[in-house]
Amino acid sequence: MTTWFTQDHEWIRVDGDIATVGITNHAQEQLGDLVFVELPEVGRKVAKGDAAVVVESVKAASDVYAPVDGEITAVNDAIAGEPALVNSGAEGDGWLWKMKLADPSQLDGLMDAKAYSAMIA
Amino acid sequence: MTETGDLKLLPLEELHVAAGARFGGFAGWSMPLTYPPGVMKEHLHTRATAGLFDISHMKLILVEGPQAAALLRRACPLDPEALELSQSKYSFFLTEDAGIIDDLIITRLGPERFMVVANAGNAATDVVHLTSLAKGFDAKVTPLDRVFLALQGPAAASIAAKAGLDISGLTFMHGIEPKPGWFMSRSGYTGEDGFEIGVPIADAAGLATSLLASGEAMWIGLAARDSLRLEAGLCLHGQDITPETNPVDAGLMWAIAKPVREADGFVGAKALAALVAHGPRSKRVGLKPEGRQPVRAGAQLFDADGNPAGHVTSGGFGPSFEAPVAMGYVPTALAVPGTSLFAEVRGNRLPVSIHSLPFVPHRYFKG
């Protein structure tokens, strides 16, 4: 499994043709305590750059964008009841959705962990 | 992530950096938004124990002279002569149309000496407004350079006493000058007991350190300051009250004594009297979203039939209320607690109900 990162602070972990997407630990630090996550419907088709999820902190609402094209295959229901899971485990238990990749070659344009670390440094 | 290019820095900037603050721009200032514990813990700690806020972006304006009271009677819907020494009163600068230029706290420090505390975003406007009105009066308007700290929470009084401040006899909405150049009032913006203390910059770091020394109070950022004041039902100027809203619609007429309303001596008096005579067109109310999703400033409101029914002026999550909280304006006929409305958020209409204010009871020290 390889994890890729976007300029907008999403991560995408690819296993075969299914990818898991979330926000980075850096992003959750910037957002602060989350109190609500608006998850997409399973089956929704998203294009790269579409707002797929809205995460809401005490103070503000922020969009989370689809890093690549594809179809939503699952959402993390645990965070609907406990948005703070995204704060405590942004790059693990606090994942947002899984999607079937439409075009795996789109991953080539994303950053690896090293490049992302350099960007936020 | 935040641009801090042309923002003014707080005199205690270095202390906030050392405390790990995350900064953001507000009213032209680079302000601590949160500290490492985060907005949720900061908010809850203030209600459980105490929080220390750097509110030096706000402006202290000294008004003094033989006609200081007369100037303030002209500038505000207020009878300054009716204030006892050390008594504070919430008031406003109004436009001729009775729009709210700013909301203020005015404290009588002496027979001819008053302190006006103004909002950061309006400080420059307020100083120009008051200075211009002062031309006809024997009174001097002096904006002060102070570090202004707020200590808020149930442990505020004991912490202040341990730090050597003499708070005996100081009750809610009273203010004193404990040392030359200092101003201390028992007031705040959280609904809790507490103090706002303005000191010369040279005294500021020492005061902050002594207030934090017992380990009970911690620094609280602007994000929690906003969620605390919203739970307390307190207005934020620029959102809940503006020059386009007036004290009648805002439900703030409790701040204007009846004889003053009828006195006609202050800027905006005629328009205010007409508004009182007609009654409010819309009213400021608390709004409780029924689900977990916050409803924020700018959201439009609709009644059960889909007719427009006002708008939200502040909204977010209330950590102590443990649910989303909001405030807004609705037509007077709908301004009844329990009324069900809908707020439009990203194309969806979410059920909200009108809720009495405050969301969390005030715990002021009234002696």
CSV table of C-alpha atoms in Angstrom, one decimal:
chain,number,residue,atom,x,y,z
A,1,MET,CA,0.0,0.0,0.0
A,2,THR,CA,1.2,3.5,-0.9
A,3,THR,CA,0.0,6.7,0.6
A,4,TRP,CA,-0.1,9.9,-1.4
A,5,PHE,CA,-0.8,13.5,-0.3
A,6,THR,CA,-2.4,16.5,-1.9
A,7,GLN,CA,-1.7,20.3,-1.8
A,8,ASP,CA,-5.0,20.6,0.1
A,9,HIS,CA,-3.9,18.3,2.9
A,10,GLU,CA,-5.8,15.1,2.0
A,11,TRP,CA,-4.1,11.7,2.1
A,12,ILE,CA,-5.1,8.8,-0.1
A,13,ARG,CA,-3.9,5.2,0.6
A,14,VAL,CA,-4.3,2.9,-2.3
A,15,ASP,CA,-4.9,-0.9,-2.0
A,16,GLY,CA,-5.5,-2.4,-5.5
A,17,ASP,CA,-8.2,-0.3,-7.1
A,18,ILE,CA,-9.7,0.9,-3.8
A,19,ALA,CA,-8.4,3.9,-2.0
A,20,THR,CA,-9.0,5.3,1.5
A,21,VAL,CA,-9.1,9.1,1.9
A,22,GLY,CA,-8.7,11.3,4.9
A,23,ILE,CA,-7.2,14.6,6.0
A,24,THR,CA,-3.6,14.9,7.2
A,25,ASN,CA,-2.6,15.3,10.8
A,26,HIS,CA,-1.3,18.7,9.9
A,27,ALA,CA,-4.8,19.6,8.5
A,28,GLN,CA,-6.6,18.5,11.7
A,29,GLU,CA,-4.1,20.5,13.8
A,30,GLN,CA,-4.9,23.6,11.7
A,31,LEU,CA,-8.7,23.0,11.9
A,32,GLY,CA,-8.8,22.3,15.6
A,33,ASP,CA,-11.5,20.3,17.4
A,34,LEU,CA,-14.0,18.9,14.9
A,35,VAL,CA,-17.7,18.8,15.9
A,36,PHE,CA,-19.4,17.6,12.8
A,37,VAL,CA,-18.5,15.7,9.6
A,38,GLU,CA,-20.9,15.7,6.6
A,39,LEU,CA,-20.2,12.4,4.8
A,40,PRO,CA,-21.1,11.7,1.2
A,41,GLU,CA,-23.5,9.0,0.0
A,42,VAL,CA,-22.1,5.7,-0.9
A,43,GLY,CA,-22.3,5.3,-4.7
A,44,ARG,CA,-21.7,9.0,-5.4
A,45,LYS,CA,-19.3,9.6,-8.3
A,46,VAL,CA,-16.8,12.3,-7.6
A,47,ALA,CA,-14.3,14.1,-9.8
A,48,LYS,CA,-10.8,15.2,-8.7
A,49,GLY,CA,-11.3,18.5,-6.9
A,50,ASP,CA,-15.0,18.0,-6.0
A,51,ALA,CA,-15.9,18.8,-2.4
A,52,ALA,CA,-16.7,15.3,-1.1
A,53,VAL,CA,-16.9,15.9,2.7
A,54,VAL,CA,-17.4,19.0,4.9
A,55,VAL,CA,-15.6,19.0,8.2
A,56,GLU,CA,-16.8,21.5,10.8
A,57,SER,CA,-14.7,22.7,13.7
A,58,VAL,CA,-16.1,24.8,16.6
A,59,LYS,CA,-15.4,27.9,14.5
A,60,ALA,CA,-15.7,27.1,10.8
A,61,ALA,CA,-16.7,24.7,8.0
A,62,SER,CA,-14.1,23.4,5.6
A,63,ASP,CA,-14.4,21.3,2.4
A,64,VAL,CA,-12.4,18.1,1.9
A,65,TYR,CA,-11.7,17.5,-1.8
A,66,ALA,CA,-11.6,14.2,-3.8
A,67,PRO,CA,-7.9,13.8,-4.6
A,68,VAL,CA,-8.8,11.7,-7.8
A,69,ASP,CA,-11.8,10.7,-9.8
A,70,GLY,CA,-13.9,7.7,-8.6
A,71,GLU,CA,-16.9,6.3,-6.9
A,72,ILE,CA,-17.5,6.4,-3.1
A,73,THR,CA,-17.7,2.8,-1.9
A,74,ALA,CA,-17.8,3.3,1.9
A,75,VAL,CA,-17.8,6.1,4.5
A,76,ASN,CA,-16.5,6.0,8.1
A,77,ASP,CA,-19.7,5.9,10.1
A,78,ALA,CA,-17.7,6.0,13.4
A,79,ILE,CA,-16.7,9.6,12.8
A,80,ALA,CA,-20.3,10.7,12.2
A,81,GLY,CA,-21.0,9.9,15.9
A,82,GLU,CA,-17.6,11.0,17.1
A,83,PRO,CA,-16.0,13.7,14.9
A,84,ALA,CA,-13.1,14.0,17.4
A,85,LEU,CA,-11.8,10.7,16.0
A,86,VAL,CA,-10.6,12.7,13.0
A,87,ASN,CA,-8.5,14.8,15.5
A,88,SER,CA,-7.1,11.9,17.4
A,89,GLY,CA,-6.4,9.7,14.4
A,90,ALA,CA,-6.5,11.8,11.2
A,91,GLU,CA,-4.3,9.4,9.2
A,92,GLY,CA,-5.7,6.2,10.7
A,93,ASP,CA,-9.1,5.6,12.5
A,94,GLY,CA,-10.3,9.0,11.4
A,95,TRP,CA,-10.4,8.2,7.7
A,96,LEU,CA,-13.3,9.8,5.8
A,97,TRP,CA,-14.3,7.6,2.8
A,98,LYS,CA,-13.2,4.8,0.5
A,99,MET,CA,-13.4,5.1,-3.3
A,100,LYS,CA,-12.9,3.0,-6.4
A,101,LEU,CA,-10.4,4.7,-8.6
A,102,ALA,CA,-11.5,5.7,-12.1
A,103,ASP,CA,-8.0,6.5,-13.3
A,104,PRO,CA,-5.1,5.3,-11.2
A,105,SER,CA,-2.7,7.3,-13.4
A,106,GLN,CA,-4.1,10.5,-11.6
A,107,LEU,CA,-2.0,9.4,-8.5
A,108,ASP,CA,1.1,10.3,-10.4
A,109,GLY,CA,0.4,13.9,-9.9
A,110,LEU,CA,0.2,13.6,-6.1
A,111,MET,CA,3.0,14.0,-3.5
A,112,ASP,CA,4.6,11.2,-1.5
A,113,ALA,CA,5.1,11.5,2.3
A,114,LYS,CA,8.5,13.1,1.9
A,115,ALA,CA,7.3,15.7,-0.5
A,116,TYR,CA,4.3,16.5,1.7
A,117,SER,CA,6.4,16.8,4.8
A,118,ALA,CA,8.7,19.2,2.9
A,119,MET,CA,5.6,21.3,1.8
A,120,ILE,CA,4.3,21.8,5.3
A,121,ALA,CA,7.7,22.3,7.0
B,1,MET,CA,-1.4,29.1,6.9
B,2,THR,CA,-2.4,32.6,8.1
B,3,GLU,CA,-1.2,35.8,6.5
B,4,THR,CA,0.1,38.2,9.2
B,5,GLY,CA,1.6,40.7,6.8
B,6,ASP,CA,0.2,44.1,7.9
B,7,LEU,CA,-1.3,43.0,11.2
B,8,LYS,CA,-0.5,44.8,14.4
B,9,LEU,CA,1.3,42.6,17.0
B,10,LEU,CA,0.1,42.4,20.6
B,11,PRO,CA,2.7,43.9,23.1
B,12,LEU,CA,2.7,40.4,24.7
B,13,GLU,CA,3.2,38.6,21.4
B,14,GLU,CA,6.3,36.8,22.6
B,15,LEU,CA,4.5,35.4,25.6
B,16,HIS,CA,1.8,34.0,23.3
B,17,VAL,CA,4.4,32.5,21.0
B,18,ALA,CA,6.1,30.9,23.9
B,19,ALA,CA,2.7,29.5,25.0
B,20,GLY,CA,2.4,27.8,21.6
B,21,ALA,CA,-0.4,30.1,20.3
B,22,ARG,CA,-1.7,29.7,16.7
B,23,PHE,CA,-2.4,33.2,15.4
B,24,GLY,CA,-4.9,34.7,13.0
B,25,GLY,CA,-6.0,38.1,11.8
B,26,PHE,CA,-8.8,39.8,13.6
B,27,ALA,CA,-9.8,43.5,13.3
B,28,GLY,CA,-6.3,44.4,12.1
B,29,TRP,CA,-4.5,42.5,14.8
B,30,SER,CA,-2.5,39.3,14.8
B,31,MET,CA,-4.4,37.5,17.6
B,32,PRO,CA,-4.0,34.1,19.4
B,33,LEU,CA,-6.8,32.0,18.0
B,34,THR,CA,-6.0,28.8,20.0
B,35,TYR,CA,-3.3,27.4,22.2
B,36,PRO,CA,-2.1,23.8,22.2
B,37,PRO,CA,-5.0,22.5,24.4
B,38,GLY,CA,-7.4,23.6,21.6
B,39,VAL,CA,-10.7,25.5,21.5
B,40,MET,CA,-12.8,22.8,23.2
B,41,LYS,CA,-10.5,22.3,26.2
B,42,GLU,CA,-9.9,26.1,26.5
B,43,HIS,CA,-13.6,26.8,26.5
B,44,LEU,CA,-14.4,24.1,29.1
B,45,HIS,CA,-11.5,25.1,31.3
B,46,THR,CA,-12.7,28.7,31.4
B,47,ARG,CA,-16.1,27.5,32.7
B,48,ALA,CA,-14.6,25.0,35.1
B,49,THR,CA,-11.7,27.0,36.5
B,50,ALA,CA,-10.5,30.1,34.7
B,51,GLY,CA,-9.1,31.4,31.5
B,52,LEU,CA,-6.8,34.3,30.7
B,53,PHE,CA,-7.4,36.3,27.5
B,54,ASP,CA,-5.3,38.9,25.9
B,55,ILE,CA,-7.8,41.4,24.6
B,56,SER,CA,-5.4,44.3,24.0
B,57,HIS,CA,-7.0,44.7,20.6
B,58,MET,CA,-9.8,46.4,22.4
B,59,LYS,CA,-9.5,50.1,23.1
B,60,LEU,CA,-9.6,52.0,26.4
B,61,ILE,CA,-10.6,55.6,26.0
B,62,LEU,CA,-10.5,58.0,28.9
B,63,VAL,CA,-13.0,60.8,28.9
B,64,GLU,CA,-12.4,63.5,31.5
B,65,GLY,CA,-13.2,67.2,32.2
B,66,PRO,CA,-15.9,69.4,33.6
B,67,GLN,CA,-18.3,68.3,30.8
B,68,ALA,CA,-17.2,64.7,30.5
B,69,ALA,CA,-20.6,63.5,31.7
B,70,ALA,CA,-22.4,66.0,29.4
B,71,LEU,CA,-20.4,64.7,26.4
B,72,LEU,CA,-21.2,61.1,27.1
B,73,ARG,CA,-24.9,62.0,27.6
B,74,ARG,CA,-24.8,63.4,24.1
B,75,ALA,CA,-22.7,60.5,22.6
B,76,CYS,CA,-24.6,57.6,24.3
B,77,PRO,CA,-28.2,56.8,25.3
B,78,LEU,CA,-27.0,57.0,28.9
B,79,ASP,CA,-27.3,59.2,32.0
B,80,PRO,CA,-23.7,59.4,33.1
B,81,GLU,CA,-24.6,61.6,36.1
B,82,ALA,CA,-26.8,58.7,37.4
B,83,LEU,CA,-23.8,56.4,37.6
B,84,GLU,CA,-22.3,56.0,41.0
B,85,LEU,CA,-18.5,56.2,41.4
B,86,SER,CA,-17.0,52.9,40.0
B,87,GLN,CA,-20.3,51.8,38.4
B,88,SER,CA,-20.1,50.5,34.9
B,89,LYS,CA,-22.9,50.5,32.3
B,90,TYR,CA,-23.3,48.8,28.9
B,91,SER,CA,-24.2,51.4,26.3
B,92,PHE,CA,-23.8,52.3,22.6
B,93,PHE,CA,-22.7,54.9,20.1
B,94,LEU,CA,-25.7,55.3,17.7
B,95,THR,CA,-26.1,56.8,14.3
B,96,GLU,CA,-28.8,59.4,13.7
B,97,ASP,CA,-30.9,56.4,12.5
B,98,ALA,CA,-30.3,54.6,15.9
B,99,GLY,CA,-28.0,52.1,14.2
B,100,ILE,CA,-25.4,50.7,16.5
B,101,ILE,CA,-21.9,52.1,15.6
B,102,ASP,CA,-20.4,50.2,18.6
B,103,ASP,CA,-21.4,48.7,21.9
B,104,LEU,CA,-19.3,49.9,24.9
B,105,ILE,CA,-18.8,49.6,28.6
B,106,ILE,CA,-18.6,53.0,30.3
B,107,THR,CA,-17.3,53.2,33.9
B,108,ARG,CA,-17.5,56.3,36.1
B,109,LEU,CA,-14.0,56.6,37.7
B,110,GLY,CA,-14.6,60.1,39.2
B,111,PRO,CA,-17.0,63.0,39.2
B,112,GLU,CA,-15.5,64.2,35.9
B,113,ARG,CA,-13.7,61.0,34.8
B,114,PHE,CA,-15.0,58.1,32.7
B,115,MET,CA,-13.5,55.0,31.0
B,116,VAL,CA,-15.0,53.8,27.8
B,117,VAL,CA,-14.1,50.3,26.6
B,118,ALA,CA,-14.6,49.9,22.8
B,119,ASN,CA,-14.4,47.1,20.3
B,120,ALA,CA,-11.2,46.5,18.4
B,121,GLY,CA,-12.8,46.7,15.0
B,122,ASN,CA,-14.5,50.0,15.8
B,123,ALA,CA,-11.8,51.6,17.9
B,124,ALA,CA,-10.6,54.1,15.2
B,125,THR,CA,-14.2,55.0,14.3
B,126,ASP,CA,-15.2,55.4,17.9
B,127,VAL,CA,-12.3,57.7,18.7
B,128,VAL,CA,-13.0,59.9,15.7
B,129,HIS,CA,-16.8,60.0,16.5
B,130,LEU,CA,-16.3,60.9,20.2
B,131,THR,CA,-13.5,63.4,19.5
B,132,SER,CA,-15.7,65.1,16.9
B,133,LEU,CA,-18.7,65.3,19.4
B,134,ALA,CA,-16.3,66.6,22.1
B,135,LYS,CA,-15.6,69.8,20.1
B,136,GLY,CA,-18.7,71.4,21.8
B,137,PHE,CA,-17.8,70.3,25.3
B,138,ASP,CA,-15.1,71.1,27.9
B,139,ALA,CA,-14.0,67.5,27.9
B,140,LYS,CA,-10.9,65.6,26.8
B,141,VAL,CA,-10.9,62.3,24.9
B,142,THR,CA,-7.7,60.3,25.3
B,143,PRO,CA,-7.3,56.8,23.7
B,144,LEU,CA,-4.9,54.9,25.9
B,145,ASP,CA,-2.1,52.4,25.0
B,146,ARG,CA,-2.7,49.5,27.4
B,147,VAL,CA,-2.3,45.8,27.6
B,148,PHE,CA,-5.8,44.6,28.4
B,149,LEU,CA,-6.2,41.2,29.9
B,150,ALA,CA,-9.4,39.3,30.8
B,151,LEU,CA,-9.5,36.8,33.6
B,152,GLN,CA,-12.7,34.8,33.4
B,153,GLY,CA,-14.2,31.8,35.2
B,154,PRO,CA,-15.3,30.7,38.7
B,155,ALA,CA,-11.8,30.7,40.1
B,156,ALA,CA,-11.0,34.2,38.7
B,157,ALA,CA,-11.6,36.0,42.0
B,158,SER,CA,-9.3,33.7,44.0
B,159,ILE,CA,-6.6,33.8,41.3
B,160,ALA,CA,-6.8,37.6,41.2
B,161,ALA,CA,-6.5,37.8,45.0
B,162,LYS,CA,-3.5,35.4,45.0
B,163,ALA,CA,-1.8,37.6,42.4
B,164,GLY,CA,-2.1,40.5,44.8
B,165,LEU,CA,-5.0,42.4,43.2
B,166,ASP,CA,-7.4,44.0,45.7
B,167,ILE,CA,-10.8,42.9,44.5
B,168,SER,CA,-12.6,43.4,47.8
B,169,GLY,CA,-15.9,45.2,47.3
B,170,LEU,CA,-15.7,45.0,43.5
B,171,THR,CA,-18.9,43.5,42.2
B,172,PHE,CA,-20.2,42.8,38.6
B,173,MET,CA,-20.2,45.9,36.4
B,174,HIS,CA,-18.0,48.0,38.6
B,175,GLY,CA,-14.5,49.3,37.8
B,176,ILE,CA,-11.7,51.0,39.6
B,177,GLU,CA,-8.1,52.3,39.1
B,178,PRO,CA,-6.1,50.2,41.5
B,179,LYS,CA,-2.7,51.8,40.5
B,180,PRO,CA,-1.7,54.8,38.4
B,181,GLY,CA,-2.4,53.8,34.7
B,182,TRP,CA,-4.3,50.7,35.7
B,183,PHE,CA,-8.0,50.0,35.1
B,184,MET,CA,-9.8,47.0,36.5
B,185,SER,CA,-13.4,46.1,36.1
B,186,ARG,CA,-15.5,43.1,37.2
B,187,SER,CA,-17.0,42.2,33.9
B,188,GLY,CA,-16.3,40.1,30.8
B,189,TYR,CA,-17.5,38.4,27.7
B,190,THR,CA,-18.0,34.8,28.8
B,191,GLY,CA,-21.0,34.8,31.1
B,192,GLU,CA,-18.7,33.9,34.0
B,193,ASP,CA,-17.4,35.9,36.9
B,194,GLY,CA,-14.2,37.7,36.1
B,195,PHE,CA,-12.2,40.8,35.5
B,196,GLU,CA,-10.9,42.9,32.7
B,197,ILE,CA,-7.6,44.6,33.6
B,198,GLY,CA,-5.9,47.3,31.5
B,199,VAL,CA,-2.3,48.1,32.5
B,200,PRO,CA,0.6,50.0,31.0
B,201,ILE,CA,2.7,47.9,28.7
B,202,ALA,CA,5.7,47.9,31.2
B,203,ASP,CA,3.5,46.2,33.8
B,204,ALA,CA,1.8,43.7,31.5
B,205,ALA,CA,4.1,40.7,31.4
B,206,GLY,CA,4.5,40.7,35.2
B,207,LEU,CA,0.7,40.8,35.6
B,208,ALA,CA,0.1,37.9,33.1
B,209,THR,CA,2.8,35.8,34.8
B,210,SER,CA,1.3,36.4,38.3
B,211,LEU,CA,-2.2,35.5,37.1
B,212,LEU,CA,-0.8,32.2,35.5
B,213,ALA,CA,1.5,31.5,38.5
B,214,SER,CA,-0.9,29.3,40.5
B,215,GLY,CA,-1.4,27.0,37.4
B,216,GLU,CA,-5.2,27.3,37.6
B,217,ALA,CA,-5.7,29.8,34.8
B,218,MET,CA,-4.5,29.1,31.2
B,219,TRP,CA,-4.3,31.2,28.1
B,220,ILE,CA,-7.5,31.2,26.0
B,221,GLY,CA,-7.7,32.2,22.4
B,222,LEU,CA,-10.2,34.1,20.3
B,223,ALA,CA,-11.9,30.9,19.1
B,224,ALA,CA,-13.0,30.0,22.6
B,225,ARG,CA,-13.8,33.6,23.4
B,226,ASP,CA,-16.3,33.5,20.6
B,227,SER,CA,-17.9,30.2,21.6
B,228,LEU,CA,-18.1,31.3,25.2
B,229,ARG,CA,-19.8,34.6,24.4
B,230,LEU,CA,-22.2,32.9,22.0
B,231,GLU,CA,-23.3,30.4,24.7
B,232,ALA,CA,-23.7,33.4,27.0
B,233,GLY,CA,-26.0,35.1,24.4
B,234,LEU,CA,-23.7,38.2,24.2
B,235,CYS,CA,-23.6,40.1,20.9
B,236,LEU,CA,-20.5,40.4,18.7
B,237,HIS,CA,-20.5,43.8,17.0
B,238,GLY,CA,-20.2,43.5,13.2
B,239,GLN,CA,-22.2,40.3,13.3
B,240,ASP,CA,-25.1,40.4,15.8
B,241,ILE,CA,-25.3,44.1,15.9
B,242,THR,CA,-24.2,46.6,13.3
B,243,PRO,CA,-24.9,50.2,12.1
B,244,GLU,CA,-27.8,48.6,10.2
B,245,THR,CA,-29.4,47.1,13.4
B,246,ASN,CA,-30.8,49.0,16.4
B,247,PRO,CA,-31.1,48.4,20.1
B,248,VAL,CA,-34.9,47.7,19.8
B,249,ASP,CA,-34.6,44.9,17.3
B,250,ALA,CA,-31.5,43.6,19.0
B,251,GLY,CA,-33.4,43.2,22.3
B,252,LEU,CA,-30.9,45.5,24.1
B,253,MET,CA,-33.3,48.2,25.4
B,254,TRP,CA,-32.6,46.9,28.9
B,255,ALA,CA,-29.4,48.9,28.5
B,256,ILE,CA,-31.3,52.2,28.0
B,257,ALA,CA,-33.2,53.5,31.1
B,258,LYS,CA,-36.7,54.8,30.5
B,259,PRO,CA,-36.0,58.4,31.4
B,260,VAL,CA,-33.0,58.4,29.0
B,261,ARG,CA,-35.2,57.1,26.1
B,262,GLU,CA,-37.5,60.1,26.7
B,263,ALA,CA,-34.7,62.6,27.2
B,264,ASP,CA,-33.9,63.3,23.5
B,265,GLY,CA,-30.4,64.5,24.2
B,266,PHE,CA,-28.3,61.8,22.5
B,267,VAL,CA,-27.4,61.1,18.9
B,268,GLY,CA,-30.1,58.8,17.5
B,269,ALA,CA,-32.7,59.7,20.1
B,270,LYS,CA,-35.5,60.7,17.6
B,271,ALA,CA,-35.0,57.6,15.5
B,272,LEU,CA,-34.9,55.4,18.6
B,273,ALA,CA,-38.1,56.9,20.0
B,274,ALA,CA,-39.8,56.1,16.6
B,275,LEU,CA,-38.6,52.5,16.7
B,276,VAL,CA,-39.8,52.1,20.3
B,277,ALA,CA,-43.2,53.5,19.3
B,278,HIS,CA,-43.5,51.2,16.3
B,279,GLY,CA,-42.1,48.1,18.1
B,280,PRO,CA,-39.5,45.9,16.7
B,281,ARG,CA,-39.8,44.7,13.1
B,282,SER,CA,-37.6,41.7,13.8
B,283,LYS,CA,-36.0,40.4,17.0
B,284,ARG,CA,-32.7,38.9,17.9
B,285,VAL,CA,-33.2,35.4,19.2
B,286,GLY,CA,-31.2,32.3,20.2
B,287,LEU,CA,-31.4,29.4,17.7
B,288,LYS,CA,-30.8,25.8,18.5
B,289,PRO,CA,-30.1,23.5,15.6
B,290,GLU,CA,-31.8,20.2,16.3
B,291,GLY,CA,-29.1,18.0,14.9
B,292,ARG,CA,-25.3,18.0,15.4
B,293,GLN,CA,-24.6,20.1,12.4
B,294,PRO,CA,-23.6,23.7,13.2
B,295,VAL,CA,-25.5,26.6,11.5
B,296,ARG,CA,-23.3,29.6,10.9
B,297,ALA,CA,-23.5,33.3,10.3
B,298,GLY,CA,-25.1,34.2,7.0
B,299,ALA,CA,-27.5,31.2,6.9
B,300,GLN,CA,-31.0,32.2,5.8
B,301,LEU,CA,-34.0,31.1,7.8
B,302,PHE,CA,-37.4,29.8,6.6
B,303,ASP,CA,-40.7,29.0,8.2
B,304,ALA,CA,-42.5,25.7,7.9
B,305,ASP,CA,-44.1,26.9,4.7
B,306,GLY,CA,-40.8,27.9,3.1
B,307,ASN,CA,-41.3,31.6,3.5
B,308,PRO,CA,-38.2,33.7,4.4
B,309,ALA,CA,-38.0,34.1,8.2
B,310,GLY,CA,-34.8,36.0,8.9
B,311,HIS,CA,-31.1,35.0,9.1
B,312,VAL,CA,-28.4,33.8,11.3
B,313,THR,CA,-25.8,36.3,12.6
B,314,SER,CA,-23.6,34.1,14.7
B,315,GLY,CA,-23.4,30.3,14.9
B,316,GLY,CA,-21.1,27.5,15.9
B,317,PHE,CA,-20.7,24.8,18.5
B,318,GLY,CA,-21.2,25.3,22.2
B,319,PRO,CA,-18.8,23.0,24.1
B,320,SER,CA,-20.6,23.5,27.4
B,321,PHE,CA,-24.1,23.3,25.9
B,322,GLU,CA,-22.8,20.2,24.1
B,323,ALA,CA,-24.6,21.1,20.9
B,324,PRO,CA,-24.6,23.6,18.1
B,325,VAL,CA,-25.7,27.1,19.1
B,326,ALA,CA,-26.6,30.2,17.0
B,327,MET,CA,-28.1,33.6,17.2
B,328,GLY,CA,-30.1,35.5,14.5
B,329,TYR,CA,-32.9,37.8,13.6
B,330,VAL,CA,-36.5,36.6,12.9
B,331,PRO,CA,-39.8,38.4,12.3
B,332,THR,CA,-41.2,39.6,15.6
B,333,ALA,CA,-44.3,37.3,15.3
B,334,LEU,CA,-42.0,34.2,15.2
B,335,ALA,CA,-39.7,35.3,18.1
B,336,VAL,CA,-41.2,32.9,20.6
B,337,PRO,CA,-39.0,30.2,22.2
B,338,GLY,CA,-39.9,26.8,20.8
B,339,THR,CA,-40.9,28.0,17.4
B,340,SER,CA,-39.6,25.7,14.7
B,341,LEU,CA,-37.8,27.1,11.7
B,342,PHE,CA,-35.3,25.9,9.1
B,343,ALA,CA,-31.8,27.1,8.3
B,344,GLU,CA,-30.4,26.7,4.9
B,345,VAL,CA,-26.9,25.2,4.9
B,346,ARG,CA,-25.2,24.2,1.7
B,347,GLY,CA,-28.6,23.7,0.0
B,348,ASN,CA,-30.2,21.7,2.8
B,349,ARG,CA,-32.8,23.0,5.2
B,350,LEU,CA,-32.0,22.0,8.7
B,351,PRO,CA,-34.5,22.2,11.5
B,352,VAL,CA,-33.7,24.8,14.2
B,353,SER,CA,-35.8,26.0,17.1
B,354,ILE,CA,-35.9,29.4,18.8
B,355,HIS,CA,-34.2,29.1,22.1
B,356,SER,CA,-34.1,31.5,25.0
B,357,LEU,CA,-30.8,33.3,25.6
B,358,PRO,CA,-28.4,32.7,27.2
B,359,PHE,CA,-27.8,29.0,26.3
B,360,VAL,CA,-25.6,28.7,29.4
B,361,PRO,CA,-26.7,30.6,32.6
B,362,HIS,CA,-24.7,33.7,33.6
B,363,ARG,CA,-22.7,33.3,36.8
B,364,TYR,CA,-21.8,37.0,37.6
B,365,PHE,CA,-20.7,38.1,41.0
B,366,LYS,CA,-23.2,40.6,42.2
B,367,GLY,CA,-22.0,40.7,45.8
